[in-house]
Amino acid sequence: MSDEQELGITESKEHSTGEWYAEVVRKAGLANYGPDGMSGFIITRPRGYALWEAVQDALDTRFKATGVQNAYFPMLIPESYLEREKDVVEGFDPEVAWVTHGGYEELEERLAVRPTSESIIAPYMSQWVRSHRDLPLRVNQWCSVVRWEATETKPFFRTKEFLWQEGHTAHASEEEAWSETTTRLDQYEEVYEDVLAIPVLRGKKPEHDKFPGADTTTTVEALMPDGKSVQGATSHYLGQSFAEAFDITYTDEDEEERVAHTTSWGLSWRALGALIMTHSDDQGLVLPPTVAPEQVVIVPIWQAETKDDVLEYAEGIADDLRGAGVRVELDDRDGRNPGFKFNEWELKGVPLRIEVGPNEVEEDSVTLVHRPDGESTSADREGLVDTVHDHFDTVYAKLYANAEETLEGSVREATDRADILGTIGQHGGYVKAPWCGDEACEAEVKDQLAAEIVLVPFEGSESDTEPIHEGETCALCDDEAVETAYFAQSY
């Protein structure tokens, strides 16, 4: 297969989304599948990891600005620790990988490869908290976790091992802990909408789908172009169950012993899957300039007699942009023609291309091309740094507007079982319906369409400004509706 053929995306985003997605991930140089015999694991390549670093930076900055400190805890958790919170054991037991030997010696106690870290972090929070003066306590760790449940690998969306951050906090009151929970949800929403150019819905998970042991699980949900939902991040108010299990107590101002209220919250590299799926197209990866490893590629176009002048001009532009902090690639390779370079950098998702040839040199100008839609404009060389930043804003706005249009056109209402099943089956997306709160009512939808309740909006939120359940019966039974449910198929 020639390089030109290898560069092209052969699958269709619209008609074979899964195959298209895997091809984009591979050909854009983001990841490879793991070794034979290790189904469910991937190798994250430098360009893929750079995207994760961009998300890390955006979140870490926000976390630290609100009092969070990073720490690191062992990846192996003694079984006795895990069992101290029975809901965690029951919730994750089928997915836990166990270490039973160290070298040739059988361990006295099995060690779990962390599926989540509440059970190893909470005991140490208990040691660190003694007085109300020690609260609030906020720690976060960046790490990987293992959940042995992936049957079909989809890089970044579904893998047995994945990267994430998990924050854990302790507070003196329910009010403070709930404020922490919503603060983190706000920050996740900001990163999706202001960094990844993906609009989200926010709310909470139904009681039967909340984090094991949690009082309330809140979530941001992103809709993919194929009509499936992605759980973008979750923030849990854990109540006092973990604090009671692990003895996280403090003495208040009256020297009375109190049980703390705790939270945990996390975002994984599933966000990268949502990023790739949302914006990319049949030409390859599409990235917003906020996270792109290369924000600008400069492609000089020359003939033999103009080569020196064009390259000198292109190098000057690259130096100016790098000096302003722009991530720039100057593609001055001799062995590739401009058309090949255009296609290659489009495949890799570079948001903005700058073309310079003899005409641009003579006119002291540049040609700017947007990756999302190929829009081309000419601009003066003078003031180019500001011009490039303006074009970054425009590219970002285009990506967000396209994703927003997809979301807004994919939220539909239903009032009975047939409507829910028919709408999801025909259109995908979200179906908003009145619900009685009983898990059993979800079963038929789940059995027939592999769809579920992904979100219950907060009362009075933008997702639920006029609660459709008031005065209505559940769309799935004859009982009184108590809340609104968003049904969808999901990744």
CSV table of C-alpha atoms in Angstrom, one decimal:
chain,number,residue,atom,x,y,z
A,1,MET,CA,0.0,0.0,0.0
A,2,SER,CA,1.4,3.4,-1.0
A,3,ASP,CA,1.8,6.2,1.5
A,4,GLU,CA,-1.0,8.2,-0.3
A,5,GLN,CA,-3.4,5.3,0.2
A,6,GLU,CA,-2.3,4.7,3.7
A,7,LEU,CA,-3.0,8.3,4.6
A,8,GLY,CA,-6.6,8.3,3.5
A,9,ILE,CA,-9.6,7.4,5.7
A,10,THR,CA,-11.5,4.6,3.9
A,11,GLU,CA,-14.4,4.2,6.3
A,12,SER,CA,-17.4,6.5,6.6
A,13,LYS,CA,-18.2,8.3,9.8
A,14,GLU,CA,-21.9,8.3,8.9
A,15,HIS,CA,-22.3,4.7,7.8
A,16,SER,CA,-19.6,2.7,9.8
A,17,THR,CA,-18.9,4.9,12.8
A,18,GLY,CA,-17.0,2.3,14.8
A,19,GLU,CA,-14.6,1.3,12.0
A,20,TRP,CA,-14.2,4.9,11.0
A,21,TYR,CA,-13.3,5.9,14.6
A,22,ALA,CA,-10.7,3.1,14.9
A,23,GLU,CA,-9.1,4.1,11.6
A,24,VAL,CA,-8.9,7.8,12.6
A,25,VAL,CA,-7.2,6.9,15.9
A,26,ARG,CA,-4.7,4.7,14.2
A,27,LYS,CA,-3.9,6.8,11.1
A,28,ALA,CA,-3.7,10.1,13.0
A,29,GLY,CA,-1.0,8.5,15.2
A,30,LEU,CA,-3.0,8.6,18.5
A,31,ALA,CA,-2.9,4.9,19.7
A,32,ASN,CA,-2.3,1.3,18.8
A,33,TYR,CA,-3.9,-1.8,20.1
A,34,GLY,CA,-2.0,-3.7,22.8
A,35,PRO,CA,-0.1,-7.0,22.3
A,36,ASP,CA,-1.8,-10.2,21.3
A,37,GLY,CA,-3.4,-11.9,24.3
A,38,MET,CA,-4.0,-8.5,26.0
A,39,SER,CA,-7.4,-7.6,24.6
A,40,GLY,CA,-8.7,-4.4,26.1
A,41,PHE,CA,-5.4,-2.6,26.4
A,42,ILE,CA,-4.0,0.1,24.1
A,43,ILE,CA,-0.6,1.8,23.5
A,44,THR,CA,-1.0,5.6,23.7
A,45,ARG,CA,1.3,7.2,21.2
A,46,PRO,CA,2.9,10.7,21.8
A,47,ARG,CA,0.3,12.6,19.9
A,48,GLY,CA,-2.5,10.9,21.8
A,49,TYR,CA,-0.8,11.5,25.1
A,50,ALA,CA,-0.3,15.1,24.2
A,51,LEU,CA,-4.1,15.4,24.0
A,52,TRP,CA,-4.4,13.9,27.5
A,53,GLU,CA,-1.8,16.3,28.8
A,54,ALA,CA,-3.8,19.2,27.4
A,55,VAL,CA,-6.9,18.0,29.3
A,56,GLN,CA,-4.7,17.4,32.4
A,57,ASP,CA,-3.4,20.9,32.3
A,58,ALA,CA,-6.9,22.5,31.9
A,59,LEU,CA,-8.3,20.5,34.8
A,60,ASP,CA,-5.2,20.7,37.1
A,61,THR,CA,-5.1,24.4,36.8
A,62,ARG,CA,-8.8,24.6,37.8
A,63,PHE,CA,-8.4,22.2,40.6
A,64,LYS,CA,-5.4,23.9,42.2
A,65,ALA,CA,-7.1,27.3,42.0
A,66,THR,CA,-9.8,25.9,44.3
A,67,GLY,CA,-7.6,24.4,46.9
A,68,VAL,CA,-6.9,20.9,45.6
A,69,GLN,CA,-3.4,19.3,46.0
A,70,ASN,CA,-2.1,16.4,44.0
A,71,ALA,CA,-1.0,13.1,45.7
A,72,TYR,CA,-0.4,9.5,44.7
A,73,PHE,CA,-1.5,6.3,46.3
A,74,PRO,CA,-0.6,2.6,45.6
A,75,MET,CA,-2.2,1.0,42.7
A,76,LEU,CA,-2.7,-2.2,44.7
A,77,ILE,CA,-5.4,-2.3,47.4
A,78,PRO,CA,-5.5,-5.0,50.1
A,79,GLU,CA,-8.7,-7.0,49.9
A,80,SER,CA,-9.5,-6.2,53.5
A,81,TYR,CA,-9.5,-2.4,52.7
A,82,LEU,CA,-11.8,-2.9,49.7
A,83,GLU,CA,-14.2,-4.9,51.9
A,84,ARG,CA,-14.6,-2.2,54.4
A,85,GLU,CA,-17.0,-0.4,52.1
A,86,LYS,CA,-19.4,-3.2,51.1
A,87,ASP,CA,-21.1,-1.2,48.3
A,88,VAL,CA,-17.7,-0.7,46.5
A,89,VAL,CA,-17.0,-4.5,46.7
A,90,GLU,CA,-20.4,-5.3,45.3
A,91,GLY,CA,-20.3,-2.6,42.7
A,92,PHE,CA,-16.9,-3.5,41.2
A,93,ASP,CA,-16.3,-7.1,42.2
A,94,PRO,CA,-16.9,-8.6,38.7
A,95,GLU,CA,-14.4,-6.1,37.2
A,96,VAL,CA,-11.6,-6.3,39.8
A,97,ALA,CA,-8.2,-7.8,38.7
A,98,TRP,CA,-6.4,-9.5,41.6
A,99,VAL,CA,-2.7,-10.0,42.4
A,100,THR,CA,-2.2,-13.3,44.2
A,101,HIS,CA,1.5,-13.9,44.0
A,102,GLY,CA,4.7,-11.8,44.6
A,103,GLY,CA,7.4,-13.5,42.6
A,104,TYR,CA,7.1,-17.2,43.5
A,105,GLU,CA,5.4,-16.6,46.9
A,106,GLU,CA,1.6,-16.7,47.3
A,107,LEU,CA,0.4,-13.6,49.1
A,108,GLU,CA,-1.2,-13.9,52.5
A,109,GLU,CA,-3.9,-11.4,51.3
A,110,ARG,CA,-5.1,-10.8,47.8
A,111,LEU,CA,-4.3,-7.3,46.4
A,112,ALA,CA,-6.8,-5.6,44.0
A,113,VAL,CA,-5.5,-3.6,41.1
A,114,ARG,CA,-7.4,-0.4,41.8
A,115,PRO,CA,-10.7,-0.1,40.0
A,116,THR,CA,-11.1,3.2,41.9
A,117,SER,CA,-9.3,4.4,45.0
A,118,GLU,CA,-11.8,5.4,47.7
A,119,SER,CA,-10.8,2.3,49.7
A,120,ILE,CA,-7.1,3.1,49.8
A,121,ILE,CA,-7.4,6.9,50.1
A,122,ALA,CA,-10.1,7.1,52.8
A,123,PRO,CA,-8.0,5.3,55.5
A,124,TYR,CA,-5.2,7.9,55.1
A,125,MET,CA,-7.7,10.8,55.0
A,126,SER,CA,-8.8,9.4,58.4
A,127,GLN,CA,-5.2,9.7,59.7
A,128,TRP,CA,-4.8,13.3,58.3
A,129,VAL,CA,-8.1,14.6,59.7
A,130,ARG,CA,-8.3,15.2,63.5
A,131,SER,CA,-9.9,18.6,64.0
A,132,HIS,CA,-12.3,20.9,62.2
A,133,ARG,CA,-9.1,22.9,61.4
A,134,ASP,CA,-8.0,20.1,59.1
A,135,LEU,CA,-11.1,20.6,56.9
A,136,PRO,CA,-11.8,20.8,54.1
A,137,LEU,CA,-9.2,18.3,52.9
A,138,ARG,CA,-8.8,18.0,49.2
A,139,VAL,CA,-6.5,15.6,47.3
A,140,ASN,CA,-6.4,14.5,43.7
A,141,GLN,CA,-4.4,11.9,41.9
A,142,TRP,CA,-3.6,11.3,38.2
A,143,CYS,CA,-3.3,7.6,37.6
A,144,SER,CA,-4.6,4.6,35.7
A,145,VAL,CA,-7.2,2.2,36.9
A,146,VAL,CA,-8.1,-1.3,35.7
A,147,ARG,CA,-11.7,-2.6,35.3
A,148,TRP,CA,-11.8,-6.1,33.7
A,149,GLU,CA,-15.0,-5.6,31.8
A,150,ALA,CA,-14.1,-4.4,28.3
A,151,THR,CA,-15.2,-7.1,25.8
A,152,GLU,CA,-14.6,-5.0,22.7
A,153,THR,CA,-11.8,-2.5,22.7
A,154,LYS,CA,-12.6,1.0,21.5
A,155,PRO,CA,-9.5,3.2,22.2
A,156,PHE,CA,-10.2,5.8,24.9
A,157,PHE,CA,-13.9,4.9,25.1
A,158,ARG,CA,-13.7,1.3,26.3
A,159,THR,CA,-10.4,-0.3,27.6
A,160,LYS,CA,-9.6,-2.5,30.6
A,161,GLU,CA,-6.9,0.0,31.7
A,162,PHE,CA,-7.6,3.7,31.4
A,163,LEU,CA,-6.1,7.0,32.5
A,164,TRP,CA,-8.1,9.4,34.7
A,165,GLN,CA,-8.0,11.7,37.6
A,166,GLU,CA,-9.8,11.0,40.9
A,167,GLY,CA,-10.4,13.7,43.5
A,168,HIS,CA,-11.3,12.9,47.1
A,169,THR,CA,-12.4,15.4,49.7
A,170,ALA,CA,-13.6,15.6,53.3
A,171,HIS,CA,-15.8,18.3,54.7
A,172,ALA,CA,-17.4,19.3,58.0
A,173,SER,CA,-21.0,19.5,56.6
A,174,GLU,CA,-23.3,18.2,54.0
A,175,GLU,CA,-23.7,21.7,52.6
A,176,GLU,CA,-19.9,22.1,52.1
A,177,ALA,CA,-19.6,18.7,50.6
A,178,TRP,CA,-22.5,19.3,48.2
A,179,SER,CA,-20.9,22.6,47.2
A,180,GLU,CA,-17.7,20.7,46.4
A,181,THR,CA,-19.6,18.2,44.3
A,182,THR,CA,-21.2,20.9,42.2
A,183,THR,CA,-17.9,22.9,41.9
A,184,ARG,CA,-16.2,19.9,40.3
A,185,LEU,CA,-19.2,19.3,38.0
A,186,ASP,CA,-18.9,23.0,37.0
A,187,GLN,CA,-15.2,22.5,36.2
A,188,TYR,CA,-15.9,19.4,34.1
A,189,GLU,CA,-18.6,21.3,32.2
A,190,GLU,CA,-16.1,24.2,31.6
A,191,VAL,CA,-13.4,21.8,30.2
A,192,TYR,CA,-15.8,20.2,27.8
A,193,GLU,CA,-17.4,23.4,26.6
A,194,ASP,CA,-14.4,25.8,26.8
A,195,VAL,CA,-11.5,23.5,26.0
A,196,LEU,CA,-12.9,20.6,23.9
A,197,ALA,CA,-15.7,22.5,22.1
A,198,ILE,CA,-18.3,20.0,23.2
A,199,PRO,CA,-21.6,21.1,24.7
A,200,VAL,CA,-22.9,18.9,27.5
A,201,LEU,CA,-26.0,18.2,29.5
A,202,ARG,CA,-25.7,18.1,33.3
A,203,GLY,CA,-27.7,16.4,36.0
A,204,LYS,CA,-27.6,13.3,38.2
A,205,LYS,CA,-27.7,9.6,37.7
A,206,PRO,CA,-30.8,7.7,38.7
A,207,GLU,CA,-30.6,6.0,42.1
A,208,HIS,CA,-30.0,2.6,40.6
A,209,ASP,CA,-27.0,3.8,38.6
A,210,LYS,CA,-25.2,6.0,41.1
A,211,PHE,CA,-21.6,5.2,42.2
A,212,PRO,CA,-21.6,2.3,44.7
A,213,GLY,CA,-21.9,3.7,48.2
A,214,ALA,CA,-22.7,7.3,47.0
A,215,ASP,CA,-25.6,9.4,48.2
A,216,THR,CA,-25.8,11.2,44.8
A,217,THR,CA,-23.9,10.9,41.6
A,218,THR,CA,-23.8,13.9,39.3
A,219,THR,CA,-22.8,13.8,35.7
A,220,VAL,CA,-22.1,15.7,32.5
A,221,GLU,CA,-23.3,13.9,29.3
A,222,ALA,CA,-22.1,14.5,25.8
A,223,LEU,CA,-23.9,13.4,22.6
A,224,MET,CA,-21.9,11.8,19.9
A,225,PRO,CA,-22.8,12.2,16.2
A,226,ASP,CA,-24.0,8.6,16.0
A,227,GLY,CA,-26.7,9.4,18.5
A,228,LYS,CA,-25.0,7.7,21.5
A,229,SER,CA,-24.3,9.4,24.8
A,230,VAL,CA,-20.9,9.6,26.6
A,231,GLN,CA,-20.7,9.9,30.3
A,232,GLY,CA,-18.2,12.8,30.2
A,233,ALA,CA,-17.3,13.0,33.9
A,234,THR,CA,-18.9,12.3,37.3
A,235,SER,CA,-18.9,14.0,40.7
A,236,HIS,CA,-20.2,12.1,43.7
A,237,TYR,CA,-21.5,13.3,47.0
A,238,LEU,CA,-20.7,10.3,49.1
A,239,GLY,CA,-22.5,11.4,52.2
A,240,GLN,CA,-21.0,9.8,55.4
A,241,SER,CA,-20.9,6.2,54.4
A,242,PHE,CA,-17.2,6.2,53.4
A,243,ALA,CA,-16.4,8.3,56.4
A,244,GLU,CA,-18.1,5.9,58.8
A,245,ALA,CA,-16.5,2.9,57.1
A,246,PHE,CA,-13.0,4.4,57.4
A,247,ASP,CA,-13.4,6.4,60.5
A,248,ILE,CA,-13.0,9.9,59.0
A,249,THR,CA,-14.0,11.9,62.0
A,250,TYR,CA,-13.0,15.3,63.5
A,251,THR,CA,-13.6,17.3,66.6
A,252,ASP,CA,-15.7,20.4,66.1
A,253,GLU,CA,-15.3,23.7,67.8
A,254,ASP,CA,-17.1,22.4,70.9
A,255,GLU,CA,-14.7,19.4,71.1
A,256,GLU,CA,-17.5,17.1,70.0
A,257,GLU,CA,-16.5,14.2,67.6
A,258,ARG,CA,-18.3,14.4,64.2
A,259,VAL,CA,-18.3,12.2,61.1
A,260,ALA,CA,-17.1,14.0,58.0
A,261,HIS,CA,-18.9,14.3,54.7
A,262,THR,CA,-16.9,13.2,51.7
A,263,THR,CA,-16.9,13.5,47.9
A,264,SER,CA,-15.1,11.9,45.0
A,265,TRP,CA,-15.0,13.0,41.4
A,266,GLY,CA,-13.3,11.9,38.2
A,267,LEU,CA,-12.8,12.4,34.5
A,268,SER,CA,-11.1,9.8,32.3
A,269,TRP,CA,-9.5,9.8,28.9
A,270,ARG,CA,-13.0,8.9,27.6
A,271,ALA,CA,-13.0,12.7,27.1
A,272,LEU,CA,-10.5,12.1,24.3
A,273,GLY,CA,-12.8,9.6,22.7
A,274,ALA,CA,-15.6,12.2,22.8
A,275,LEU,CA,-13.3,14.8,21.3
A,276,ILE,CA,-12.2,12.6,18.4
A,277,MET,CA,-15.7,11.3,17.7
A,278,THR,CA,-17.4,14.7,17.9
A,279,HIS,CA,-15.3,16.8,15.6
A,280,SER,CA,-13.4,14.5,13.2
A,281,ASP,CA,-14.6,13.7,9.6
A,282,ASP,CA,-14.0,11.5,6.7
A,283,GLN,CA,-10.6,13.2,6.0
A,284,GLY,CA,-9.4,12.3,9.5
A,285,LEU,CA,-8.9,13.9,12.9
A,286,VAL,CA,-10.2,17.4,13.6
A,287,LEU,CA,-9.0,19.2,16.8
A,288,PRO,CA,-9.7,22.5,18.4
A,289,PRO,CA,-6.7,24.8,18.7
A,290,THR,CA,-7.0,24.6,22.5
A,291,VAL,CA,-5.7,21.0,22.6
A,292,ALA,CA,-4.0,20.4,19.2
A,293,PRO,CA,-0.4,19.3,19.6
A,294,GLU,CA,0.3,21.4,16.5
A,295,GLN,CA,-2.0,24.4,16.3
A,296,VAL,CA,-0.5,25.7,13.0
A,297,VAL,CA,1.3,23.9,10.1
A,298,ILE,CA,3.1,26.1,7.7
A,299,VAL,CA,3.4,24.6,4.2
A,300,PRO,CA,5.9,26.5,1.9
A,301,ILE,CA,5.2,26.1,-1.8
A,302,TRP,CA,8.1,26.7,-4.1
A,303,GLN,CA,9.8,26.1,-7.5
A,304,ALA,CA,13.5,25.7,-7.7
A,305,GLU,CA,14.1,29.4,-8.4
A,306,THR,CA,11.9,30.6,-5.5
A,307,LYS,CA,12.8,28.0,-2.9
A,308,ASP,CA,15.3,30.0,-0.9
A,309,ASP,CA,13.1,33.1,-0.7
A,310,VAL,CA,9.9,31.1,0.2
A,311,LEU,CA,11.7,29.1,2.9
A,312,GLU,CA,13.3,32.1,4.5
A,313,TYR,CA,9.8,33.8,4.6
A,314,ALA,CA,8.2,30.7,6.0
A,315,GLU,CA,10.9,30.3,8.7
A,316,GLY,CA,10.4,33.9,9.7
A,317,ILE,CA,6.7,33.3,10.2
A,318,ALA,CA,7.3,30.2,12.2
A,319,ASP,CA,9.8,32.0,14.5
A,320,ASP,CA,7.3,34.9,15.1
A,321,LEU,CA,4.5,32.5,16.0
A,322,ARG,CA,6.7,30.3,18.2
A,323,GLY,CA,7.8,33.4,20.0
A,324,ALA,CA,4.2,34.2,20.8
A,325,GLY,CA,3.6,30.7,22.2
A,326,VAL,CA,1.9,29.2,19.2
A,327,ARG,CA,2.6,25.5,18.6
A,328,VAL,CA,3.9,25.5,15.0
A,329,GLU,CA,5.1,22.9,12.6
A,330,LEU,CA,7.0,24.1,9.5
A,331,ASP,CA,6.8,21.3,6.9
A,332,ASP,CA,9.8,22.0,4.7
A,333,ARG,CA,10.3,18.4,3.5
A,334,ASP,CA,11.8,18.1,0.1
A,335,GLY,CA,10.4,14.7,-0.7
A,336,ARG,CA,6.7,15.5,-0.5
A,337,ASN,CA,4.6,17.7,-2.7
A,338,PRO,CA,2.2,20.3,-1.2
A,339,GLY,CA,-0.9,18.3,-1.9
A,340,PHE,CA,0.5,15.3,0.1
A,341,LYS,CA,1.4,17.6,3.0
A,342,PHE,CA,-2.1,19.2,3.0
A,343,ASN,CA,-3.7,15.7,3.2
A,344,GLU,CA,-1.3,14.5,5.9
A,345,TRP,CA,-1.8,17.4,8.2
A,346,GLU,CA,-5.6,17.4,7.7
A,347,LEU,CA,-5.5,13.7,8.7
A,348,LYS,CA,-3.6,14.7,11.9
A,349,GLY,CA,-6.2,17.4,12.7
A,350,VAL,CA,-4.1,20.6,12.7
A,351,PRO,CA,-6.7,23.4,13.1
A,352,LEU,CA,-5.0,26.0,10.9
A,353,ARG,CA,-2.8,25.7,7.8
A,354,ILE,CA,-0.7,28.6,6.6
A,355,GLU,CA,0.4,28.4,2.9
A,356,VAL,CA,3.2,30.6,1.6
A,357,GLY,CA,4.5,30.7,-1.9
A,358,PRO,CA,6.1,33.2,-4.2
A,359,ASN,CA,2.9,35.3,-4.4
A,360,GLU,CA,2.7,35.6,-0.6
A,361,VAL,CA,6.4,36.5,-0.4
A,362,GLU,CA,5.9,39.2,-3.0
A,363,GLU,CA,2.7,40.6,-1.4
A,364,ASP,CA,4.0,40.2,2.2
A,365,SER,CA,0.9,38.1,3.0
A,366,VAL,CA,-0.2,34.5,3.9
A,367,THR,CA,-3.0,32.2,3.0
A,368,LEU,CA,-4.9,30.7,6.0
A,369,VAL,CA,-7.0,27.6,5.7
A,370,HIS,CA,-9.3,26.2,8.4
A,371,ARG,CA,-9.2,22.5,9.0
A,372,PRO,CA,-12.9,22.0,9.8
A,373,ASP,CA,-14.3,23.2,6.5
A,374,GLY,CA,-11.4,24.2,4.3
A,375,GLU,CA,-12.3,27.9,4.3
A,376,SER,CA,-9.4,29.9,2.9
A,377,THR,CA,-8.6,33.5,3.4
A,378,SER,CA,-5.6,35.8,2.7
A,379,ALA,CA,-4.1,38.0,5.4
A,380,ASP,CA,-1.3,40.5,5.8
A,381,ARG,CA,2.0,39.3,7.2
A,382,GLU,CA,2.0,42.3,9.6
A,383,GLY,CA,0.1,41.5,12.7
A,384,LEU,CA,0.0,37.8,11.9
A,385,VAL,CA,0.1,36.7,15.5
A,386,ASP,CA,-3.1,38.5,16.4
A,387,THR,CA,-4.7,37.3,13.1
A,388,VAL,CA,-3.8,33.7,13.9
A,389,HIS,CA,-5.4,33.9,17.3
A,390,ASP,CA,-8.5,35.4,15.8
A,391,HIS,CA,-8.7,32.4,13.4
A,392,PHE,CA,-8.2,30.1,16.4
A,393,ASP,CA,-11.3,31.6,17.9
A,394,THR,CA,-13.2,31.2,14.7
A,395,VAL,CA,-12.2,27.6,14.2
A,396,TYR,CA,-13.2,26.8,17.8
A,397,ALA,CA,-16.6,28.6,17.3
A,398,LYS,CA,-17.2,26.5,14.2
A,399,LEU,CA,-16.6,23.3,16.0
A,400,TYR,CA,-18.7,24.2,19.0
A,401,ALA,CA,-21.6,25.4,16.8
A,402,ASN,CA,-21.6,22.1,14.8
A,403,ALA,CA,-21.6,20.1,18.0
A,404,GLU,CA,-24.3,22.3,19.5
A,405,GLU,CA,-26.5,21.9,16.5
A,406,THR,CA,-26.2,18.1,16.8
A,407,LEU,CA,-27.2,18.2,20.4
A,408,GLU,CA,-30.1,20.6,20.1
A,409,GLY,CA,-31.6,18.6,17.2
A,410,SER,CA,-31.3,15.3,19.1
A,411,VAL,CA,-33.3,16.0,22.3
A,412,ARG,CA,-36.8,14.7,21.7
A,413,GLU,CA,-39.8,14.3,24.0
A,414,ALA,CA,-41.9,11.1,24.5
A,415,THR,CA,-45.0,10.4,26.6
A,416,ASP,CA,-45.3,6.6,26.3
A,417,ARG,CA,-43.3,3.4,25.9
A,418,ALA,CA,-43.8,3.3,22.1
A,419,ASP,CA,-42.6,6.8,21.7
A,420,ILE,CA,-39.4,6.1,23.7
A,421,LEU,CA,-38.6,2.9,21.8
A,422,GLY,CA,-39.5,4.2,18.4
A,423,THR,CA,-37.7,7.5,18.8
A,424,ILE,CA,-34.4,6.0,20.0
A,425,GLY,CA,-34.7,3.2,17.5
A,426,GLN,CA,-35.2,5.6,14.6
A,427,HIS,CA,-33.2,8.7,15.6
A,428,GLY,CA,-30.9,7.9,18.5
A,429,GLY,CA,-30.1,10.9,20.7
A,430,TYR,CA,-31.8,11.7,23.9
A,431,VAL,CA,-35.5,11.0,24.6
A,432,LYS,CA,-36.9,13.1,27.5
A,433,ALA,CA,-39.8,11.5,29.3
A,434,PRO,CA,-41.7,11.5,32.6
A,435,TRP,CA,-40.6,8.7,34.9
A,436,CYS,CA,-41.8,7.3,38.2
A,437,GLY,CA,-38.3,6.6,39.5
A,438,ASP,CA,-38.7,2.8,39.4
A,439,GLU,CA,-35.7,0.9,37.9
A,440,ALA,CA,-38.0,-1.8,36.6
A,441,CYS,CA,-39.5,0.7,34.2
A,442,GLU,CA,-36.1,1.1,32.5
A,443,ALA,CA,-35.8,-2.7,31.9
A,444,GLU,CA,-37.8,-3.0,28.7
A,445,VAL,CA,-36.0,-0.1,27.0
A,446,LYS,CA,-32.6,-1.6,28.1
A,447,ASP,CA,-33.6,-5.1,26.9
A,448,GLN,CA,-34.9,-4.0,23.5
A,449,LEU,CA,-32.5,-1.2,22.5
A,450,ALA,CA,-29.6,-1.4,25.0
A,451,ALA,CA,-30.7,2.1,26.0
A,452,GLU,CA,-30.9,3.4,29.6
A,453,ILE,CA,-31.5,6.4,31.7
A,454,VAL,CA,-28.3,8.4,31.4
A,455,LEU,CA,-29.4,11.6,33.1
A,456,VAL,CA,-32.0,13.0,35.5
A,457,PRO,CA,-31.8,16.8,35.1
A,458,PHE,CA,-31.6,19.0,38.2
A,459,GLU,CA,-34.9,20.8,38.8
A,460,GLY,CA,-34.8,24.3,37.3
A,461,SER,CA,-31.8,23.6,35.1
A,462,GLU,CA,-31.6,24.4,31.4
A,463,SER,CA,-32.3,20.8,30.7
A,464,ASP,CA,-35.5,20.9,32.7
A,465,THR,CA,-36.8,24.5,32.7
A,466,GLU,CA,-40.4,23.2,32.4
A,467,PRO,CA,-40.5,19.8,34.1
A,468,ILE,CA,-42.6,17.6,31.8
A,469,HIS,CA,-43.5,15.2,34.6
A,470,GLU,CA,-45.7,17.6,36.5
A,471,GLY,CA,-49.2,16.2,36.6
A,472,GLU,CA,-48.3,13.3,34.3
A,473,THR,CA,-47.9,9.6,34.6
A,474,CYS,CA,-44.7,7.7,33.9
A,475,ALA,CA,-44.2,7.1,30.2
A,476,LEU,CA,-43.5,3.4,31.0
A,477,CYS,CA,-46.2,2.6,33.5
A,478,ASP,CA,-49.4,4.1,35.1
A,479,ASP,CA,-47.8,5.4,38.2
A,480,GLU,CA,-47.3,9.1,38.9
A,481,ALA,CA,-44.2,10.6,37.4
A,482,VAL,CA,-41.8,12.1,39.9
A,483,GLU,CA,-39.0,13.3,37.7
A,484,THR,CA,-37.7,13.7,34.2
A,485,ALA,CA,-35.5,11.0,32.6
A,486,TYR,CA,-33.2,11.2,29.6
A,487,PHE,CA,-33.0,7.9,27.8
A,488,ALA,CA,-30.2,7.1,25.4
A,489,GLN,CA,-27.9,4.5,24.1
A,490,SER,CA,-24.4,5.1,25.4
A,491,TYR,CA,-20.7,4.2,25.1
